[in-house]
Tab-separated table of C-alpha atoms in Angstrom:
chain	number	residue	atom	x	y	z
L	20	MET	CA	-49.595	-14.198	82.786
L	21	PRO	CA	-49.788	-16.269	79.606
L	22	PHE	CA	-48.588	-19.930	79.440
L	23	LEU	CA	-46.858	-22.133	77.144
L	24	ILE	CA	-48.521	-25.527	77.446
L	25	LEU	CA	-45.342	-27.728	76.490
L	26	LEU	CA	-47.342	-30.888	76.327
L	27	ILE	CA	-45.466	-32.250	78.894
L	28	LEU	CA	-47.655	-35.404	79.946
L	29	ALA	CA	-47.331	-37.842	82.429
L	30	VAL	CA	-49.164	-41.231	82.712
L	31	LEU	CA	-49.034	-43.148	86.156
L	32	ALA	CA	-50.300	-46.461	85.672
L	33	PHE	CA	-51.167	-48.516	88.896
L	34	VAL	CA	-51.109	-52.253	88.083
L	35	HIS	CA	-48.595	-54.253	90.362
L	36	VAL	CA	-45.740	-51.848	89.466
L	37	GLU	CA	-46.075	-48.228	88.455
L	38	GLY	CA	-45.125	-47.152	84.645
L	39	ASP	CA	-44.107	-49.571	81.691
L	40	ILE	CA	-46.300	-46.892	79.716
L	41	TYR	CA	-45.484	-44.473	77.091
L	42	PHE	CA	-47.539	-42.320	74.759
L	43	HIS	CA	-48.145	-42.576	71.017
L	44	ASN	CA	-50.046	-39.542	70.781
L	45	PRO	CA	-48.673	-37.094	71.532
L	46	ARG	CA	-45.205	-38.665	70.536
L	47	GLY	CA	-43.784	-40.175	73.941
L	48	SER	CA	-39.676	-40.480	74.091
L	49	ASN	CA	-39.284	-43.242	76.517
L	50	ASN	CA	-36.022	-41.374	77.134
L	51	ARG	CA	-35.150	-41.668	73.492
L	52	LEU	CA	-33.671	-38.581	71.783
L	53	ASN	CA	-32.283	-39.128	68.213
L	54	GLU	CA	-30.394	-42.671	68.588
L	55	LYS	CA	-30.001	-44.646	65.469
L	56	THR	CA	-30.362	-48.073	67.151
L	57	ASP	CA	-33.215	-50.198	68.296
L	58	ASN	CA	-32.470	-49.556	71.873
L	59	ARG	CA	-32.473	-46.224	73.698
L	60	GLN	CA	-28.927	-45.221	75.089
L	61	ASN	CA	-29.988	-43.962	78.416
L	62	ALA	CA	-33.007	-45.453	80.198
L	63	ASN	CA	-32.061	-42.345	82.900
L	64	ARG	CA	-31.742	-39.551	80.753
L	65	VAL	CA	-35.016	-37.647	81.738
L	66	PHE	CA	-37.433	-39.971	83.661
L	67	ASP	CA	-38.127	-43.368	85.179
L	68	SER	CA	-40.149	-44.762	82.233
L	69	GLN	CA	-39.964	-48.365	83.503
L	70	ASN	CA	-40.227	-49.479	80.110
L	71	ASN	CA	-38.373	-51.693	77.413
L	72	ASN	CA	-35.613	-49.903	75.483
L	73	LYS	CA	-37.092	-50.625	72.195
L	74	GLY	CA	-40.431	-48.255	72.976
L	75	GLY	CA	-40.729	-44.698	72.533
L	76	TYR	CA	-40.091	-42.352	69.547
L	77	ASN	CA	-37.132	-40.020	68.600
L	78	ILE	CA	-37.013	-36.430	68.767
L	79	GLY	CA	-37.961	-35.500	65.150
L	80	ASP	CA	-35.666	-33.432	62.468
L	81	LYS	CA	-36.746	-30.270	60.833
L	82	GLN	CA	-35.084	-31.045	57.600
L	83	SER	CA	-34.099	-34.171	55.806
L	84	ILE	CA	-30.548	-34.159	57.299
L	85	PRO	CA	-29.832	-35.277	60.836
L	86	SER	CA	-30.511	-32.512	63.899
L	87	ALA	CA	-27.240	-33.814	65.330
L	88	ARG	CA	-26.330	-31.633	68.259
L	89	ARG	CA	-28.105	-28.775	66.962
L	90	GLU	CA	-31.329	-27.981	69.360
L	91	ASP	CA	-32.430	-25.206	66.542
L	92	ASN	CA	-32.651	-28.571	63.936
L	93	GLN	CA	-35.040	-30.365	66.020
L	94	TYR	CA	-38.776	-30.318	65.033
L	95	GLN	CA	-41.079	-29.646	68.005
L	96	MET	CA	-44.778	-30.724	67.601
L	97	LYS	CA	-47.209	-28.200	67.797
L	98	TYR	CA	-51.020	-28.642	68.828
L	99	PHE	CA	-53.266	-25.794	67.715
L	100	GLN	CA	-55.869	-24.548	70.152
L	101	SER	CA	-59.879	-23.595	69.352
L	102	GLY	CA	-61.274	-20.514	69.803
L	103	ARG	CA	-62.837	-18.824	72.909
L	104	VAL	CA	-66.308	-20.470	71.301
L	105	GLU	CA	-65.387	-24.434	70.269
L	106	LYS	CA	-63.855	-26.832	72.908
L	107	THR	CA	-60.199	-28.048	71.963
L	108	LYS	CA	-59.701	-31.816	71.849
L	109	LEU	CA	-56.549	-33.787	71.773
L	110	THR	CA	-56.604	-37.669	71.228
L	111	LEU	CA	-54.475	-39.564	73.686
L	112	GLU	CA	-53.068	-42.947	72.822
L	113	TRP	CA	-50.795	-45.026	74.642
L	114	THR	CA	-49.271	-48.429	75.228
L	115	ASN	CA	-49.681	-50.142	78.556
L	116	GLN	CA	-47.446	-53.503	78.764
L	117	HIS	CA	-49.216	-54.941	81.803
L	118	GLY	CA	-52.353	-56.647	81.970
L	119	CYS	CA	-55.241	-55.973	84.324
L	120	GLY	CA	-58.594	-57.525	85.401
L	121	ASN	CA	-59.534	-61.009	86.587
L	122	ASN	CA	-57.428	-63.969	87.073
L	123	ASN	CA	-58.471	-67.606	86.250
L	124	ASN	CA	-60.562	-67.973	89.048
L	125	GLY	CA	-62.780	-64.833	88.390
L	126	ASP	CA	-61.060	-62.647	91.104
L	127	GLN	CA	-59.617	-59.244	90.293
L	128	ARG	CA	-56.412	-59.223	91.391
L	129	ASN	CA	-55.047	-56.129	88.964
L	130	TYR	CA	-56.461	-53.139	89.196
L	131	CYS	CA	-55.754	-50.706	86.482
L	132	ASN	CA	-55.625	-47.067	87.093
L	133	HIS	CA	-54.122	-44.353	85.015
L	134	ILE	CA	-53.562	-40.985	86.049
L	135	ILE	CA	-53.052	-38.336	83.179
L	136	GLN	CA	-51.049	-35.017	84.433
L	137	TYR	CA	-49.769	-32.405	82.236
L	138	MET	CA	-47.185	-29.589	83.529
L	139	CYS	CA	-47.185	-25.852	82.126
L	140	GLN	CA	-44.346	-23.605	81.972
L	141	PRO	CA	-44.507	-19.749	82.511
L	142	GLN	CA	-43.333	-17.804	79.498
L	143	GLY	CA	-41.157	-15.937	81.548
L	144	ARG	CA	-39.054	-19.081	82.379
L	145	GLY	CA	-38.304	-19.870	79.019
L	146	SER	CA	-39.774	-22.012	76.160
L	147	ASN	CA	-39.333	-25.222	74.407
L	148	ASN	CA	-37.876	-23.069	71.843
L	149	PRO	CA	-34.762	-21.628	71.401
L	150	ASN	CA	-35.295	-19.005	68.813
L	151	ASP	CA	-38.747	-17.421	71.089
L	152	GLU	CA	-37.879	-13.770	71.942
L	153	ILE	CA	-38.316	-14.439	75.650
L	154	LEU	CA	-35.095	-15.974	76.088
L	155	GLY	CA	-33.697	-12.391	75.983
L	156	GLU	CA	-34.047	-9.442	77.743
L	157	GLN	CA	-35.206	-5.969	76.610
L	158	LYS	CA	-33.146	-3.618	78.760
L	159	ARG	CA	-34.721	-0.143	78.715
L	160	ARG	CA	-33.799	3.610	80.074
L	161	ARG	CA	-35.894	6.305	80.117
L	162	GLY	CA	-38.580	3.933	78.308
L	163	ARG	CA	-36.156	3.617	75.443
L	164	VAL	CA	-35.504	-0.077	74.555
L	165	LEU	CA	-31.455	-0.493	74.440
L	166	SER	CA	-31.308	-4.160	73.708
L	167	ALA	CA	-33.508	-6.471	71.388
L	168	PRO	CA	-34.420	-9.969	72.253
L	169	CYS	CA	-31.629	-13.010	71.727
L	170	LYS	CA	-31.508	-14.466	68.657
L	171	PHE	CA	-30.352	-18.370	68.862
L	172	PRO	CA	-28.164	-19.699	67.593
L	173	PHE	CA	-25.740	-17.029	66.820
L	174	ARG	CA	-22.239	-16.502	65.584
L	175	TYR	CA	-19.463	-15.019	67.912
L	176	LYS	CA	-15.589	-15.744	67.056
L	177	GLY	CA	-16.585	-18.218	64.457
L	178	LYS	CA	-18.377	-20.662	66.842
L	179	MET	CA	-22.029	-21.173	66.772
L	180	TYR	CA	-23.780	-20.716	70.370
L	181	ASN	CA	-26.875	-22.018	71.527
L	182	GLY	CA	-27.404	-20.150	74.573
L	183	CYS	CA	-26.257	-16.791	76.685
L	184	ILE	CA	-22.269	-16.336	77.035
L	185	PRO	CA	-21.322	-16.435	80.363
L	186	ALA	CA	-20.019	-13.190	81.862
L	187	GLY	CA	-16.766	-11.919	81.081
L	188	ALA	CA	-16.974	-12.623	77.641
L	189	VAL	CA	-18.066	-8.877	76.503
L	190	GLY	CA	-18.922	-7.556	79.769
L	191	GLY	CA	-21.650	-9.879	81.397
L	192	SER	CA	-23.902	-12.541	80.668
L	193	TRP	CA	-25.245	-11.743	76.888
L	194	CYS	CA	-26.385	-12.723	73.479
L	195	ALA	CA	-26.297	-11.933	70.118
L	196	THR	CA	-29.585	-9.978	68.747
L	197	THR	CA	-28.902	-11.258	65.182
L	198	SER	CA	-27.697	-14.428	64.016
L	199	ASN	CA	-24.184	-13.136	63.542
L	200	TYR	CA	-22.597	-10.906	66.010
L	201	ASP	CA	-19.142	-11.400	64.267
L	202	VAL	CA	-20.596	-9.137	61.487
L	203	ASP	CA	-23.482	-7.305	63.189
L	204	LYS	CA	-21.677	-6.433	66.245
L	205	LYS	CA	-25.477	-6.405	68.397
L	206	ARG	CA	-26.023	-7.844	71.548
L	207	GLY	CA	-28.546	-8.188	74.251
L	208	TYR	CA	-28.403	-8.815	77.980
L	209	CYS	CA	-29.622	-12.410	79.140
L	210	LYS	CA	-32.117	-13.244	81.817
L	211	SER	CA	-30.445	-14.649	84.517
L	212	HIS	CA	-30.187	-18.831	84.118
L	213	SER	CA	-33.124	-18.499	81.912
L	214	LEU	CA	-31.921	-21.605	79.753
L	215	LYS	CA	-31.043	-23.587	82.766
L	216	ASP	CA	-34.586	-23.759	83.664
L	217	ARG	CA	-36.184	-24.226	80.031
L	218	ILE	CA	-37.847	-27.381	79.396
L	219	ARG	CA	-36.265	-29.132	76.686
L	220	ASP	CA	-35.446	-32.491	74.457
L	221	GLY	CA	-31.727	-31.714	75.067
L	222	VAL	CA	-29.356	-32.460	72.295
L	223	LEU	CA	-27.261	-35.341	74.510
L	224	THR	CA	-28.466	-38.614	75.802
L	225	SER	CA	-26.393	-37.961	78.805
L	226	THR	CA	-28.138	-37.564	82.205
L	227	GLN	CA	-28.682	-34.073	83.442
L	228	LEU	CA	-25.993	-32.982	86.060
L	229	TYR	CA	-26.705	-32.174	89.695
L	230	LYS	CA	-24.402	-31.253	92.596
L	231	THR	CA	-26.033	-31.386	96.368
L	232	PRO	CA	-26.170	-28.606	98.690
L	233	ARG	CA	-23.297	-28.001	100.782
L	234	SER	CA	-25.121	-28.634	104.068
L	235	ARG	CA	-28.442	-29.977	105.505
L	236	ARG	CA	-31.435	-27.801	104.541
L	237	PHE	CA	-29.478	-25.531	102.443
L	238	ASN	CA	-27.620	-23.977	106.120
L	239	GLY	CA	-24.830	-21.745	104.965
L	240	GLU	CA	-25.642	-21.765	101.656
L	241	ASN	CA	-26.357	-18.379	100.467
L	242	TYR	CA	-28.046	-17.138	97.007
L	243	ALA	CA	-24.464	-17.061	95.203
L	244	ALA	CA	-23.544	-20.600	96.240
L	245	ALA	CA	-26.803	-21.952	95.147
L	246	LEU	CA	-26.555	-20.474	91.704
L	247	GLY	CA	-23.220	-21.811	91.540
L	248	ARG	CA	-24.500	-25.176	92.090
L	249	LYS	CA	-26.976	-24.788	89.431
L	250	LYS	CA	-24.472	-23.485	86.945
L	251	SER	CA	-23.205	-27.208	86.808
L	252	SER	CA	-26.192	-28.251	84.892
L	253	SER	CA	-25.885	-28.266	81.245
L	254	ASN	CA	-27.898	-26.625	78.914
L	255	ARG	CA	-27.250	-29.242	76.205
L	256	ARG	CA	-28.913	-32.134	78.325
L	257	ALA	CA	-32.830	-32.356	78.716
L	258	ILE	CA	-34.929	-31.046	81.692
L	259	HIS	CA	-38.492	-31.406	82.189
L	260	GLU	CA	-38.727	-30.743	86.129
L	261	GLY	CA	-36.558	-27.855	87.723
L	262	TYR	CA	-33.615	-27.916	89.312
L	263	GLU	CA	-34.797	-26.081	92.623
L	264	TRP	CA	-37.681	-28.387	92.449
L	265	TYR	CA	-35.152	-31.299	92.599
L	266	ASP	CA	-33.469	-29.522	95.294
L	267	LYS	CA	-36.199	-29.600	97.552
L	268	CYS	CA	-36.974	-33.135	96.721
L	269	TYR	CA	-33.497	-34.326	97.802
L	270	MET	CA	-33.501	-32.258	100.892
L	271	ARG	CA	-36.969	-33.074	101.916
L	272	ALA	CA	-37.667	-36.077	104.153
L	273	ARG	CA	-39.588	-38.628	102.822
L	274	ASN	CA	-43.134	-39.236	104.244
L	275	ASN	CA	-42.908	-42.069	106.360
L	276	GLY	CA	-46.298	-43.142	105.814
L	277	LEU	CA	-46.206	-43.998	102.198
L	278	PHE	CA	-45.916	-47.589	101.238
L	279	ALA	CA	-42.535	-48.937	100.897
L	280	ALA	CA	-43.126	-53.045	101.260
L	281	ASP	CA	-40.013	-54.936	102.093
L	282	GLN	CA	-37.627	-52.502	100.435
L	283	LYS	CA	-34.810	-51.079	102.658
L	284	LEU	CA	-34.537	-47.516	101.756
L	285	LYS	CA	-31.316	-46.050	101.617
L	286	THR	CA	-30.445	-42.570	102.618
L	287	ASN	CA	-28.960	-39.267	101.209
L	288	LYS	CA	-25.822	-37.989	101.844
L	289	TYR	CA	-27.024	-36.411	105.007
L	290	LYS	CA	-27.953	-39.872	106.213
L	291	TYR	CA	-32.052	-39.917	106.039
L	292	SER	CA	-34.268	-41.107	103.705
L	293	SER	CA	-35.681	-38.478	101.400
L	294	ALA	CA	-38.298	-38.010	98.852
L	295	ILE	CA	-35.844	-39.643	96.205
L	296	HIS	CA	-36.215	-42.697	98.225
L	297	THR	CA	-39.420	-44.801	97.171
L	298	ARG	CA	-40.649	-48.758	97.222
L	299	GLN	CA	-39.658	-48.234	93.186
L	300	ASN	CA	-36.573	-46.135	93.653
L	301	PRO	CA	-35.093	-48.022	97.297
L	302	GLY	CA	-31.582	-46.545	96.362
L	303	GLY	CA	-32.163	-43.157	95.413
L	304	THR	CA	-31.182	-43.110	91.601
L	305	ARG	CA	-31.303	-40.092	89.728
L	306	ARG	CA	-33.172	-39.866	86.459
L	307	GLY	CA	-32.794	-36.521	85.224
L	308	LEU	CA	-34.266	-34.224	87.673
L	309	GLU	CA	-37.586	-36.103	88.562
L	310	CYS	CA	-38.464	-36.315	92.051
L	311	PRO	CA	-39.438	-40.374	92.934
L	312	GLU	CA	-41.677	-39.722	95.055
L	313	GLU	CA	-43.601	-37.233	93.825
L	314	ARG	CA	-43.827	-39.455	90.661
L	315	ASP	CA	-44.343	-43.079	92.369
L	316	TYR	CA	-47.327	-42.163	94.815
L	317	TYR	CA	-50.607	-40.733	93.803
L	318	PRO	CA	-52.191	-38.441	95.140
L	319	TYR	CA	-49.084	-37.036	96.093
L	320	TRP	CA	-49.519	-35.453	99.305
L	321	HIS	CA	-46.826	-32.473	98.665
L	322	PRO	CA	-47.739	-29.163	96.499
L	323	THR	CA	-46.777	-30.338	92.956
L	324	PRO	CA	-46.359	-28.619	89.643
L	325	TRP	CA	-48.260	-31.620	87.825
L	326	LYS	CA	-52.124	-30.981	87.446
L	327	ASP	CA	-54.499	-33.952	86.766
L	328	ILE	CA	-56.257	-34.146	83.356
L	329	ALA	CA	-57.728	-37.295	84.166
L	330	ILE	CA	-58.235	-40.201	86.459
L	331	LEU	CA	-59.201	-43.780	84.851
L	332	ALA	CA	-60.242	-46.038	87.495
L	333	ASP	CA	-61.414	-50.001	87.562
L	334	ASP	CA	-62.949	-48.981	90.860
L	335	LYS	CA	-63.334	-45.422	91.703
L	336	SER	CA	-63.848	-45.794	95.209
L	337	ARG	CA	-60.423	-46.619	95.411
L	338	PHE	CA	-59.753	-42.699	95.123
L	339	GLY	CA	-62.581	-41.710	96.662
L	340	LEU	CA	-64.597	-40.327	93.420
L	341	GLY	CA	-68.064	-39.872	93.664
L	342	LYS	CA	-68.511	-38.830	89.825
L	343	GLU	CA	-68.109	-40.338	86.811
L	344	GLU	CA	-65.911	-37.620	85.403
L	345	PHE	CA	-64.481	-34.337	86.479
């Protein structure tokens, strides 16, 4: 299956603390959206950057007018891949606020180790562009197409919609296949919750919504109940990791072998410390749908959707590396 590489990059910097980094190229948000102020409005909007409020870049506008709360008016950066013969190169630039190296006595006290990672999103799970055809589902009968892909945004009863209309509005979860349903009366059938999973910048600076499972380890929760919780999340708020992924993070007991220093880790609603509690995040504060344990420890002991691009280490033996690059 082809992938949309949405250039969701993560840099983990290991000095005395992790973080205090943001990208210049590709442009890193540092949790900014479209603020008109020096400081970002919400440091917990998508992820834990552990950076100052003035850093990062706003999402761009397609035109001279502000995108405001219209996702289709946001400018999405595009990076082109070379053909099969030539290699594709992308220059990465970032700011690291903490120094590293030797102290006054010449002893190396601060090790600077950077791990650059990326994550892809399959096309079948949605894309970063609300106009992409994959958000709609072509319904077929005996080989004949009964509906075309969704067209976002579209007009219905005089109101513009950037996502599918829930069941009950016109006989089920649906979308218009032209930009004006009021005039054309053409609709399609939506893939279930595709917009809920789609990686996006969002149009609100509020932190994504989340409801915890009803019982420990999902006991007694059927599929319909799980989807009901998921519906509480907002299509208008940012997503960079999936709802179910944070579910698993919240419910998974923390790895007690991971370093916690002198921090007293709190517990979740089921009275045990889970993967949301770490040395850097002892209280389990939620930042978007990011899994804190996955972010704060490397290499991560549990399967993860994040893939390594490069490891830049002062001392490669600390990572068990035997080659200069790989």
